Amino acid sequence: MPSSTALTRRPIDRRASYWLYLLPLAAGFIIVVAAPFVMNVYTSLFHWKGGQAPMRWAGLENYIALFSDDTFWRSFQNTLAMIVAITVVPTIIGILLAALLFDYLGRRFGDKAIAVLRATYYVPQILPIAVAGFIWAWILDTQNGSINLALKGLGIMSPPDWLGNPDIAIYAVMLMLIWLQIGYPVVIFMSALQRVDPELYEAAELDGAGWWRRFQAITIPQIRPEIFVVVLTATIAALKVFAPILILTGGGPEESTTVPSYYAYRNFFELSRVGYGSTIATVMSIVIFVVATVMLVWQHRENRKELS
Amino acid sequence: MSSLPLIDPTASNRPRRTRTNWIMLSVAILVAIVMASPFLLLVLNAFKTGADYSAHGPLAWPTTFTFDAFTSYLARVNFPLALWNSIFSSTIIAFAGTGLALLASYAIGIGRIRARTAVTAVLLIATMVPHEALIYPLFYGAQATKTLNTVWSIIIVFTILWAAYGTYILSSVMSTFPREVLEAAAIDGANRWRILWTVVFPIVRPTLTVLVVFIFIWSWNEFYIPLILLADPASQTVPIALSTLRGQHSIDITVVNAGSLLSLIPTLIFFLIFQRTITRGVTAGAVK
């Protein structure tokens, strides 16, 4: 799509003709994202079994039903657990590991050793989630799981039923997600640390600041923008978690590990309640947009405060 | 690296490796072992016979090394076809998505079209929207266009989704582009299309490479949308083909392990080849 030279010569159209370059993506966006999303919202206003079945107007009935749906609230509560497992814990461990590798070990044991360690932490991130799910379902298995066999080897004769006990399953899922996630903050924070001026650390050391003090006073404030990015992207990922639940627990036992995306999936493809599934998906989207907007606005304000 | 002068009286010019250092290193290595142990277990158990596994459990060393589990997996799943589907779709998505992103970000970052902030916000929405809120209409759309159960359905969807993300990244890179270079090219008589390819493209190429690599990995690993749109085994990608084993309780765990191992080998090879690009790329989104 060459932009015509005739257009570039006319000053009024100068900016406008750039729209041609945006056109392919814009068209694709309408077909793949905007239209489907609008249809999803529309469907959420109907009782519908999907396919050729008749669509019965429901108005806001699905939304009202959602409010008193225990499973939905349960799934929402589990989302908080997902945020802990994907955002909170990996970010904290990630900062500590990154600082340990970069600032502490890097100076003493060389870059190569550090690069290998970092790569090892990161591998779960590039793994197909289906594969990761299978491995963990098997590791956590009650009878033949490696964890329980190891525990038995240590003399614990009745190890926990990781994925079968409704009180424990969510923690087992969280464990897997922490493992999956950790590499991401480590890599981001390590690269963030590279742009910190070493003189800051030198000056602090001159003043007699120990490692922990330097960590608090230099490392954390210096990599704040990256911490923000990690928290934002991880939180959105936590609100969307699906595959690990499908593969590890199927939402069970007794719905103890159901998350909104999995609950929507069940309504769509197992319970034939497409209208209701669309309602869940719409509410999920709204929550994600609101959370993201609040976080972005908040970050914007923080940045301003720092400048003034 | 070890050039920082330390004034601490207990340290010499070069940081000395004290006992604490070694303890800290052990901690870091221990974390690495924990992170790698699922893979080690996978390898350990993919080469066992089913009988060996049930007799000695997952933690024992195999009594004999065998490829039985692999043959058994290959008998159930057409792995070469799944591999081809993954390579084919991910490659097209990676290049097409990056190409679309290049065009769109040229309009936003360099062309500075009006309403570019609004456009960028809309693109951000595309990257945040949960796939659940798109899947049912996409399913019908794929059916209507006869792309359901062909890799083209996911190629179309993910090219757009990742292009939206790529545009977001690229347009911020391009908005810092020196205007003089563009003006100089324009004075030399180059039109917009030529400026894009002869001036802008070579400069943003490193970022484009990162995008291609990342979109490739993401597309390869995508689960939810392919699970729904690719129900037919002939169209399935590697992760989806593997997931069809879920719920087959009659199946040997060694077979599942062999399948998982086969499915992660291509990813691992890709990771080793592009390790540098990947580390650079993880941070691309974080750099402002």
Coordinates of C-alpha atoms in Angstrom, one line a residue:
Chain A
M1 CA 0.0 0.0 0.0
P2 CA 2.2 2.8 -1.2
S3 CA 1.1 6.2 0.0
S4 CA 0.6 8.2 -3.2
T5 CA 3.0 11.0 -3.8
A6 CA 0.0 13.2 -4.8
L7 CA -1.2 13.0 -1.2
T8 CA 2.1 13.8 0.4
R9 CA 2.3 17.0 -1.6
R10 CA -0.9 18.4 -0.3
P11 CA -0.3 19.7 3.2
I12 CA -3.8 19.2 4.5
D13 CA -3.7 15.5 3.8
R14 CA -0.2 15.0 5.2
R15 CA -1.3 13.5 8.5
A16 CA -4.4 11.9 7.2
S17 CA -2.7 9.6 4.7
Y18 CA -0.8 7.9 7.5
W19 CA -4.2 6.3 8.4
L20 CA -3.6 4.0 5.4
Y21 CA -0.9 2.3 7.4
L22 CA -3.2 1.8 10.3
L23 CA -6.0 0.4 8.2
P24 CA -5.0 -3.3 8.0
L25 CA -4.6 -3.6 11.8
A26 CA -7.8 -1.5 12.4
A27 CA -9.8 -3.7 10.1
G28 CA -8.4 -6.8 11.8
F29 CA -9.1 -5.4 15.2
I30 CA -12.7 -4.8 14.3
I31 CA -13.2 -8.3 13.0
V32 CA -11.2 -10.2 15.7
V33 CA -11.6 -8.1 18.8
A34 CA -14.3 -5.4 18.7
A35 CA -17.1 -7.2 16.9
P36 CA -16.7 -10.4 18.9
F37 CA -16.6 -8.4 22.1
V38 CA -19.7 -6.5 21.3
M39 CA -21.5 -9.7 20.4
N40 CA -20.4 -11.2 23.7
V41 CA -21.9 -8.3 25.6
Y42 CA -25.1 -8.7 23.5
T43 CA -25.3 -12.4 24.1
S44 CA -25.0 -11.8 27.8
L45 CA -28.5 -10.2 27.7
F46 CA -30.1 -13.5 26.6
H47 CA -30.8 -16.9 27.8
W48 CA -29.2 -19.1 25.2
K49 CA -28.1 -22.7 24.9
G50 CA -25.9 -21.9 21.9
G51 CA -26.0 -23.1 18.3
Q52 CA -29.4 -23.2 16.7
A53 CA -31.3 -23.0 20.0
P54 CA -33.6 -20.0 20.3
M55 CA -32.3 -16.9 22.1
R56 CA -34.7 -15.6 24.8
W57 CA -34.4 -12.0 25.9
A58 CA -33.1 -11.8 29.5
G59 CA -32.2 -8.2 30.0
L60 CA -30.0 -8.0 33.1
E61 CA -31.3 -11.3 34.5
N62 CA -28.0 -13.0 33.9
Y63 CA -26.1 -10.3 35.7
I64 CA -28.5 -10.4 38.7
A65 CA -28.2 -14.2 38.8
L66 CA -24.4 -13.8 38.8
F67 CA -24.6 -11.7 41.9
S68 CA -26.2 -14.5 43.9
D69 CA -24.2 -17.3 42.3
D70 CA -22.0 -18.8 45.0
T71 CA -19.7 -20.5 42.4
F72 CA -19.0 -17.2 40.8
W73 CA -18.1 -15.6 44.1
R74 CA -16.0 -18.6 44.9
S75 CA -14.2 -18.1 41.6
F76 CA -13.6 -14.5 42.4
Q77 CA -12.2 -15.3 45.8
N78 CA -9.9 -17.8 44.1
T79 CA -8.7 -15.0 41.8
L80 CA -7.3 -13.3 44.9
A81 CA -5.3 -16.5 45.5
M82 CA -4.1 -16.3 41.8
I83 CA -3.0 -12.7 42.4
V84 CA -1.0 -13.8 45.4
A85 CA 0.6 -16.7 43.4
I86 CA 1.3 -14.8 40.2
T87 CA 1.9 -11.2 41.3
V88 CA 2.7 -10.9 45.0
V89 CA 5.0 -13.9 45.8
P90 CA 6.9 -14.0 42.5
T91 CA 7.5 -10.2 42.5
I92 CA 8.9 -10.3 46.0
I93 CA 11.0 -13.4 45.4
G94 CA 12.0 -12.0 42.0
I95 CA 13.4 -8.8 43.5
L96 CA 15.4 -10.7 46.1
L97 CA 16.7 -13.2 43.6
A98 CA 17.6 -10.5 41.1
A99 CA 19.4 -8.5 43.7
L100 CA 21.1 -11.6 44.9
L101 CA 22.3 -12.6 41.4
F102 CA 23.2 -9.1 40.2
D103 CA 24.5 -7.2 43.1
Y104 CA 25.8 -9.9 45.3
L105 CA 26.8 -13.0 43.3
G106 CA 27.5 -11.3 40.0
R107 CA 30.4 -9.4 41.5
R108 CA 32.0 -12.4 43.0
F109 CA 31.3 -15.4 40.8
G110 CA 31.1 -13.8 37.3
D111 CA 28.6 -13.2 34.6
K112 CA 28.5 -16.6 33.1
A113 CA 27.4 -18.4 36.3
I114 CA 24.7 -15.7 36.7
A115 CA 23.5 -16.1 33.1
V116 CA 23.0 -19.8 33.6
L117 CA 21.1 -19.4 36.8
R118 CA 18.9 -16.7 35.3
A119 CA 18.1 -18.9 32.3
T120 CA 17.2 -21.8 34.5
Y121 CA 14.7 -19.7 36.4
Y122 CA 13.2 -18.5 33.2
V123 CA 12.6 -21.8 31.4
P124 CA 9.2 -22.5 32.9
Q125 CA 8.0 -19.2 31.3
I126 CA 8.6 -20.4 27.7
L127 CA 7.1 -23.8 28.4
P128 CA 3.8 -24.7 26.7
I129 CA 1.3 -24.4 29.6
A130 CA -0.2 -27.7 28.6
V131 CA 3.1 -29.4 29.3
A132 CA 3.7 -27.6 32.6
G133 CA 0.2 -28.6 33.7
F134 CA 0.8 -32.2 32.9
I135 CA 4.1 -32.3 34.7
W136 CA 2.6 -30.8 37.8
A137 CA -0.6 -32.8 37.8
W138 CA 1.7 -35.8 37.9
I139 CA 4.2 -34.4 40.5
L140 CA 1.3 -33.5 42.8
D141 CA -0.5 -36.8 42.4
T142 CA -1.6 -38.3 45.7
Q143 CA -0.6 -41.9 45.1
N144 CA 2.3 -41.7 42.7
G145 CA 3.3 -38.1 42.9
S146 CA 7.0 -37.4 43.4
I147 CA 6.3 -34.9 46.2
N148 CA 4.3 -37.4 48.2
L149 CA 6.7 -40.2 47.6
A150 CA 9.5 -38.0 48.7
L151 CA 7.5 -37.1 51.8
K152 CA 6.9 -40.8 52.5
G153 CA 10.6 -41.3 52.1
L154 CA 11.1 -38.8 54.9
G155 CA 8.8 -40.7 57.1
I156 CA 5.5 -38.8 56.7
M157 CA 3.2 -41.7 56.2
S158 CA 0.0 -39.8 55.3
P159 CA 1.1 -36.9 53.1
P160 CA -1.6 -34.4 51.9
D161 CA -3.9 -35.1 49.1
W162 CA -2.7 -32.1 47.1
L163 CA -5.2 -31.9 44.3
G164 CA -8.0 -34.0 45.9
N165 CA -8.6 -32.1 49.1
P166 CA -10.8 -29.0 48.7
D167 CA -8.9 -27.3 51.5
I168 CA -5.5 -27.8 50.0
A169 CA -6.0 -27.9 46.2
I170 CA -5.8 -24.1 45.8
Y171 CA -2.5 -24.0 47.5
A172 CA -1.2 -26.8 45.2
V173 CA -2.3 -24.8 42.2
M174 CA -0.6 -21.7 43.7
L175 CA 2.6 -23.6 44.2
M176 CA 2.7 -24.5 40.5
L177 CA 1.9 -20.9 39.4
I178 CA 4.7 -19.5 41.5
W179 CA 7.1 -21.9 39.9
L180 CA 5.8 -20.9 36.5
Q181 CA 6.0 -17.2 37.1
I182 CA 9.2 -16.5 39.0
G183 CA 11.5 -16.2 35.9
Y184 CA 9.7 -13.3 34.5
P185 CA 10.3 -10.8 37.4
V186 CA 13.9 -12.0 37.8
V187 CA 14.8 -11.3 34.2
I188 CA 13.1 -7.9 34.2
F189 CA 14.6 -6.8 37.5
M190 CA 18.0 -7.9 36.6
S191 CA 18.0 -5.9 33.4
A192 CA 16.6 -3.0 35.4
L193 CA 19.5 -3.2 37.9
Q194 CA 21.9 -2.9 35.0
R195 CA 20.9 0.7 34.5
V196 CA 21.4 1.7 38.1
D197 CA 24.5 3.8 38.5
P198 CA 27.1 1.7 40.4
E199 CA 28.3 4.9 42.1
L200 CA 25.1 5.0 44.1
Y201 CA 26.1 1.6 45.6
E202 CA 29.7 2.8 46.1
A203 CA 28.6 5.9 47.9
A204 CA 26.3 3.9 50.1
E205 CA 29.0 1.4 50.9
L206 CA 31.3 4.3 51.8
D207 CA 28.7 5.4 54.3
G208 CA 28.8 2.0 55.8
A209 CA 25.4 0.8 54.5
G210 CA 25.1 -3.0 54.6
W211 CA 23.6 -5.1 51.8
W212 CA 20.0 -5.0 53.2
R213 CA 20.2 -1.2 53.7
R214 CA 21.4 -0.7 50.1
F215 CA 18.7 -3.1 48.9
Q216 CA 16.0 -1.0 50.6
A217 CA 17.4 2.5 49.8
I218 CA 18.8 2.0 46.3
T219 CA 17.7 -1.2 44.6
I220 CA 13.9 -1.0 45.3
P221 CA 13.5 2.8 44.5
Q222 CA 15.7 2.5 41.4
I223 CA 13.7 -0.3 39.8
R224 CA 10.3 1.0 40.7
P225 CA 9.1 1.5 37.1
E226 CA 9.9 -2.1 36.4
I227 CA 8.2 -3.3 39.6
F228 CA 5.2 -1.5 38.4
V229 CA 5.2 -3.1 35.0
V230 CA 5.6 -6.6 36.5
V231 CA 2.8 -6.0 39.0
L232 CA 0.5 -4.7 36.3
T233 CA 1.1 -7.4 33.7
A234 CA 1.1 -10.2 36.3
T235 CA -2.1 -9.0 37.9
I236 CA -3.9 -9.0 34.5
A237 CA -2.5 -12.5 33.9
A238 CA -3.8 -13.6 37.3
L239 CA -7.3 -12.3 36.5
K240 CA -7.2 -14.4 33.3
V241 CA -5.7 -17.7 34.5
F242 CA -7.3 -20.6 32.7
A243 CA -5.1 -23.4 31.4
P244 CA -3.4 -24.4 34.7
I245 CA -6.9 -24.8 36.3
L246 CA -8.2 -26.8 33.3
I247 CA -5.3 -29.2 33.3
L248 CA -4.5 -29.5 37.0
T249 CA -7.9 -29.6 38.7
G250 CA -10.7 -28.9 36.3
G251 CA -11.9 -26.4 38.9
G252 CA -12.4 -29.1 41.5
P253 CA -12.5 -30.6 44.0
E254 CA -15.9 -29.2 45.0
E255 CA -15.2 -26.1 43.0
S256 CA -12.4 -25.1 45.3
T257 CA -10.2 -24.1 42.5
T258 CA -12.7 -22.6 40.1
V259 CA -11.6 -19.3 38.6
P260 CA -13.9 -16.9 36.5
S261 CA -12.3 -17.9 33.1
Y262 CA -12.8 -21.5 33.9
Y263 CA -16.3 -20.9 35.1
A264 CA -17.1 -19.1 31.8
Y265 CA -15.6 -22.0 29.8
R266 CA -17.8 -24.5 31.7
N267 CA -20.9 -22.5 31.0
F268 CA -20.0 -22.1 27.3
F269 CA -18.9 -25.6 26.5
E270 CA -20.1 -28.0 29.2
L271 CA -23.3 -26.6 30.6
S272 CA -24.6 -25.0 27.4
R273 CA -25.4 -21.8 29.2
V274 CA -23.9 -19.5 26.6
G275 CA -25.7 -16.4 27.7
Y276 CA -24.6 -16.8 31.3
G277 CA -21.0 -17.6 30.2
S278 CA -21.0 -14.4 28.2
T279 CA -22.1 -12.5 31.3
I280 CA -19.2 -13.9 33.3
A281 CA -16.8 -13.0 30.4
T282 CA -18.2 -9.5 30.3
V283 CA -17.8 -9.0 34.0
M284 CA -14.3 -10.3 33.8
S285 CA -13.4 -7.9 31.1
I286 CA -14.8 -5.0 33.1
V287 CA -12.9 -6.0 36.2
I288 CA -9.7 -6.2 34.1
F289 CA -10.1 -2.8 32.5
V290 CA -11.0 -1.2 35.7
V291 CA -8.0 -2.7 37.6
A292 CA -5.6 -1.8 34.7
T293 CA -6.9 1.8 34.4
V294 CA -6.7 2.4 38.2
M295 CA -3.1 1.1 38.2
L296 CA -2.1 3.1 35.2
V297 CA -3.6 6.3 36.6
W298 CA -2.0 5.7 39.9
Q299 CA 1.4 5.1 38.3
H300 CA 1.0 8.3 36.3
R301 CA 0.4 10.2 39.5
E302 CA 3.3 8.7 41.2
N303 CA 5.6 9.7 38.3
R304 CA 4.3 13.2 38.5
K305 CA 4.9 13.5 42.2
E306 CA 8.5 12.4 41.6
L307 CA 9.0 15.0 39.0
S308 CA 7.7 17.9 41.0
Chain B
M1 CA 32.4 -6.8 37.0
S2 CA 34.5 -7.0 40.1
S3 CA 36.1 -3.6 39.7
L4 CA 34.1 -1.8 42.4
P5 CA 36.6 -0.5 45.0
L6 CA 35.5 -1.5 48.4
I7 CA 36.5 0.5 51.4
D8 CA 35.1 -2.1 53.9
P9 CA 38.3 -2.9 56.0
T10 CA 37.7 -6.6 55.9
A11 CA 37.7 -6.6 52.1
S12 CA 40.6 -6.4 49.7
N13 CA 40.4 -4.5 46.4
R14 CA 38.5 -7.3 44.9
P15 CA 35.5 -8.7 46.8
R16 CA 36.7 -11.8 48.5
R17 CA 34.7 -14.9 48.5
T18 CA 33.7 -15.3 52.0
R19 CA 31.7 -18.2 53.6
T20 CA 28.5 -16.1 53.3
N21 CA 29.2 -15.7 49.6
W22 CA 29.2 -19.5 49.1
I23 CA 26.1 -19.9 51.2
M24 CA 24.3 -17.3 49.0
L25 CA 25.5 -19.0 45.9
S26 CA 24.2 -22.3 47.3
V27 CA 20.8 -20.7 47.8
A28 CA 20.7 -19.5 44.2
I29 CA 21.8 -22.9 43.0
L30 CA 19.2 -24.6 45.2
V31 CA 16.5 -22.4 43.7
A32 CA 17.7 -23.4 40.2
I33 CA 17.5 -27.1 41.1
V34 CA 14.0 -26.7 42.4
M35 CA 13.0 -24.9 39.2
A36 CA 14.6 -27.6 37.0
S37 CA 13.5 -30.6 39.0
P38 CA 10.1 -31.1 37.2
F39 CA 12.1 -31.3 33.9
L40 CA 14.6 -33.7 35.5
L41 CA 11.7 -35.9 36.7
L42 CA 10.2 -35.8 33.3
V43 CA 13.3 -37.0 31.6
L44 CA 13.9 -39.7 34.3
N45 CA 10.4 -41.2 33.7
A46 CA 10.0 -40.9 29.9
F47 CA 12.5 -43.6 29.2
K48 CA 11.0 -46.2 31.6
T49 CA 8.7 -49.0 30.9
G50 CA 5.2 -48.8 32.4
A51 CA 5.9 -51.8 34.6
D52 CA 9.2 -50.3 35.9
Y53 CA 7.3 -47.2 36.7
S54 CA 4.6 -48.9 38.7
A55 CA 7.0 -51.1 40.5
H56 CA 9.6 -48.5 41.5
G57 CA 7.8 -45.2 41.3
P58 CA 8.8 -41.8 39.8
L59 CA 11.9 -41.2 41.9
A60 CA 13.8 -44.4 41.0
W61 CA 16.4 -44.7 38.3
P62 CA 15.1 -46.6 35.3
T63 CA 16.0 -50.3 35.4
T64 CA 16.3 -50.3 31.6
F65 CA 16.2 -47.4 29.1
T66 CA 13.5 -47.8 26.5
F67 CA 11.7 -45.7 23.9
D68 CA 8.4 -47.7 24.4
A69 CA 6.7 -44.7 25.9
F70 CA 7.6 -42.5 22.9
T71 CA 6.4 -45.1 20.3
S72 CA 3.2 -45.4 22.3
Y73 CA 2.7 -41.7 22.3
L74 CA 3.4 -41.4 18.6
A75 CA 0.8 -44.2 18.0
R76 CA -1.9 -42.1 19.7
V77 CA -1.0 -38.6 18.5
N78 CA 0.2 -37.6 15.1
F79 CA 3.1 -35.7 16.5
P80 CA 4.8 -34.8 13.2
L81 CA 1.6 -33.2 12.0
A82 CA 1.1 -31.3 15.2
L83 CA 4.7 -30.1 15.0
W84 CA 4.1 -28.9 11.5
N85 CA 0.9 -27.2 12.4
S86 CA 2.7 -25.4 15.3
I87 CA 5.7 -24.4 13.1
F88 CA 3.5 -23.3 10.2
S89 CA 1.0 -21.2 12.2
S90 CA 3.5 -19.7 14.7
T91 CA 5.8 -18.6 11.8
I92 CA 3.1 -16.9 9.8
I93 CA 1.6 -15.3 13.0
A94 CA 5.1 -14.0 14.0
F95 CA 5.9 -12.4 10.7
A96 CA 2.5 -11.2 9.8
G97 CA 1.8 -9.8 13.2
T98 CA 5.2 -8.0 13.3
G99 CA 4.5 -6.7 9.8
L100 CA 1.1 -5.3 10.7
A101 CA 2.6 -3.8 13.9
L102 CA 5.3 -2.1 11.8
L103 CA 2.8 -0.5 9.5
A104 CA 0.5 0.6 12.3
S105 CA 3.2 1.9 14.6
Y106 CA 4.6 3.9 11.6
A107 CA 1.3 5.7 11.5
I108 CA 1.2 6.2 15.2
G109 CA 4.9 6.8 16.1
I110 CA 6.1 8.6 13.1
G111 CA 3.0 9.8 11.3
R112 CA 1.6 11.0 14.7
I113 CA -1.9 10.7 13.4
R114 CA -4.6 12.6 15.3
A115 CA -6.2 10.5 18.1
R116 CA -3.1 8.4 18.4
T117 CA -3.5 8.3 22.2
A118 CA -7.0 6.9 21.8
V119 CA -5.8 4.4 19.2
T120 CA -3.0 3.3 21.6
A121 CA -5.6 2.9 24.4
V122 CA -7.8 0.8 22.1
L123 CA -4.8 -1.4 21.3
L124 CA -4.0 -1.9 24.9
I125 CA -7.6 -3.1 25.4
A126 CA -7.0 -5.7 22.7
T127 CA -4.0 -7.1 24.7
M128 CA -5.9 -7.1 27.9
V129 CA -9.3 -8.5 26.9
P130 CA -9.8 -12.0 28.3
H131 CA -10.1 -14.5 25.5
E132 CA -13.3 -15.8 27.1
A133 CA -15.0 -12.6 26.0
L134 CA -14.2 -13.3 22.3
I135 CA -14.3 -17.0 22.0
Y136 CA -17.9 -17.8 21.3
P137 CA -18.3 -15.2 18.5
L138 CA -14.9 -16.3 17.1
F139 CA -16.0 -19.9 17.1
Y140 CA -19.1 -18.9 14.9
G141 CA -17.0 -16.6 12.8
A142 CA -14.5 -19.4 12.1
Q143 CA -17.4 -21.7 11.3
A144 CA -18.9 -19.2 8.9
T145 CA -15.7 -18.6 7.1
K146 CA -14.9 -22.3 7.0
T147 CA -11.7 -21.8 8.9
L148 CA -12.8 -23.7 11.9
N149 CA -10.6 -26.7 12.5
T150 CA -7.9 -25.3 10.2
V151 CA -4.8 -23.5 11.5
W152 CA -6.0 -20.4 9.6
S153 CA -8.5 -19.7 12.3
I154 CA -5.8 -19.2 14.9
I155 CA -3.5 -17.5 12.4
I156 CA -6.0 -14.8 11.8
V157 CA -6.9 -14.3 15.4
F158 CA -3.4 -14.3 16.9
T159 CA -1.9 -12.2 14.1
I160 CA -4.2 -9.4 15.1
L161 CA -4.0 -9.9 18.8
W162 CA -0.2 -9.9 18.8
A163 CA 0.0 -7.1 16.2
A164 CA -1.9 -4.9 18.6
Y165 CA 0.6 -5.6 21.3
G166 CA 3.5 -5.2 18.9
T167 CA 2.1 -1.8 17.8
Y168 CA 2.0 -0.7 21.3
I169 CA 5.7 -1.5 21.8
L170 CA 6.9 -0.3 18.4
S171 CA 5.1 3.0 18.4
S172 CA 6.8 4.0 21.6
V173 CA 10.1 3.1 20.1
M174 CA 9.3 5.1 16.9
S175 CA 8.0 8.2 18.7
T176 CA 11.6 8.8 19.8
F177 CA 12.9 8.6 16.2
P178 CA 15.0 11.6 15.2
R179 CA 12.8 13.8 13.0
E180 CA 15.8 15.2 11.0
V181 CA 16.6 11.8 9.5
L182 CA 13.0 11.6 8.2
E183 CA 13.0 15.1 6.9
A184 CA 16.3 14.6 5.2
A185 CA 14.9 11.5 3.4
A186 CA 11.8 13.4 2.4
I187 CA 13.9 16.2 0.9
D188 CA 15.8 13.6 -1.1
G189 CA 12.4 12.8 -2.7
A190 CA 11.6 9.6 -0.8
N191 CA 7.8 9.0 -0.3
R192 CA 6.4 7.6 2.8
W193 CA 6.5 4.0 1.7
R194 CA 10.1 4.3 0.8
I195 CA 11.0 6.1 4.0
L196 CA 9.4 3.3 6.0
W197 CA 11.5 0.6 4.3
T198 CA 14.8 2.4 3.7
V199 CA 15.0 4.6 6.8
V200 CA 12.8 3.4 9.6
F201 CA 12.9 -0.4 9.0
P202 CA 16.7 -0.8 9.3
I203 CA 16.7 1.2 12.5
V204 CA 13.9 -0.6 14.3
R205 CA 15.0 -4.0 13.0
P206 CA 16.5 -5.2 16.3
T207 CA 13.1 -4.6 18.0
L208 CA 11.3 -6.3 15.2
T209 CA 13.5 -9.4 15.7
V210 CA 12.6 -9.5 19.3
L211 CA 8.9 -9.2 18.4
V212 CA 9.1 -12.0 15.9
V213 CA 10.8 -14.3 18.4
F214 CA 8.3 -13.5 21.1
I215 CA 5.2 -13.7 19.0
F216 CA 6.5 -17.1 17.8
I217 CA 6.8 -18.4 21.4
W218 CA 3.5 -17.0 22.5
S219 CA 1.6 -18.4 19.5
W220 CA 3.3 -21.7 20.0
N221 CA 2.2 -21.9 23.6
E222 CA -1.3 -20.5 23.2
F223 CA -3.9 -22.8 24.7
Y224 CA -7.4 -21.5 25.2
I225 CA -8.4 -20.3 21.7
P226 CA -6.7 -23.2 19.8
L227 CA -8.4 -25.6 22.2
I228 CA -11.8 -24.4 21.0
L229 CA -11.1 -23.7 17.4
L230 CA -8.9 -26.7 16.7
A231 CA -11.0 -29.7 17.8
D232 CA -10.0 -31.7 14.8
P233 CA -6.8 -33.6 15.5
A234 CA -5.6 -32.9 11.9
S235 CA -5.4 -29.2 12.8
Q236 CA -4.1 -29.3 16.3
T237 CA -0.9 -27.7 17.5
V238 CA 1.6 -29.4 19.8
P239 CA 0.1 -28.3 23.1
I240 CA -3.4 -29.1 22.1
A241 CA -2.5 -32.5 20.7
L242 CA -0.8 -33.2 24.1
S243 CA -3.8 -32.0 26.0
T244 CA -6.0 -34.6 24.3
L245 CA -4.4 -37.2 26.5
R246 CA -6.0 -35.5 29.5
G247 CA -8.7 -37.7 31.0
Q248 CA -7.5 -40.9 29.3
H249 CA -7.1 -42.8 32.5
S250 CA -6.1 -46.0 30.8
I251 CA -2.9 -44.3 29.6
D252 CA 0.5 -45.0 31.1
I253 CA 2.1 -42.1 32.9
T254 CA 5.3 -42.8 31.1
V255 CA 3.5 -42.2 27.8
V256 CA 2.3 -38.8 29.1
N257 CA 5.8 -38.0 30.1
A258 CA 7.2 -39.0 26.7
G259 CA 4.6 -36.8 25.1
S260 CA 5.4 -33.9 27.4
L261 CA 9.1 -34.3 26.7
L262 CA 8.5 -34.4 22.9
S263 CA 6.3 -31.3 23.2
L264 CA 8.8 -29.2 25.1
I265 CA 11.9 -30.1 23.1
P266 CA 11.1 -27.8 20.2
T267 CA 10.5 -25.0 22.7
L268 CA 13.7 -25.7 24.5
I269 CA 15.8 -25.7 21.3
F270 CA 14.2 -22.4 20.3
F271 CA 15.0 -21.0 23.7
L272 CA 18.6 -22.1 23.5
I273 CA 19.0 -20.5 20.0
F274 CA 17.3 -17.3 20.9
Q275 CA 18.3 -17.0 24.6
R276 CA 19.9 -13.5 24.2
T277 CA 17.0 -12.1 22.1
I278 CA 14.6 -13.5 24.6
T279 CA 16.3 -11.9 27.6
R280 CA 16.4 -8.6 25.7
G281 CA 12.8 -9.0 24.7
V282 CA 11.4 -9.7 28.1
T283 CA 12.5 -6.3 29.1
A284 CA 11.3 -4.6 25.9
G285 CA 7.9 -4.1 27.4
A286 CA 9.2 -2.8 30.6
V287 CA 11.5 -0.2 29.2
K288 CA 9.9 3.1 28.8

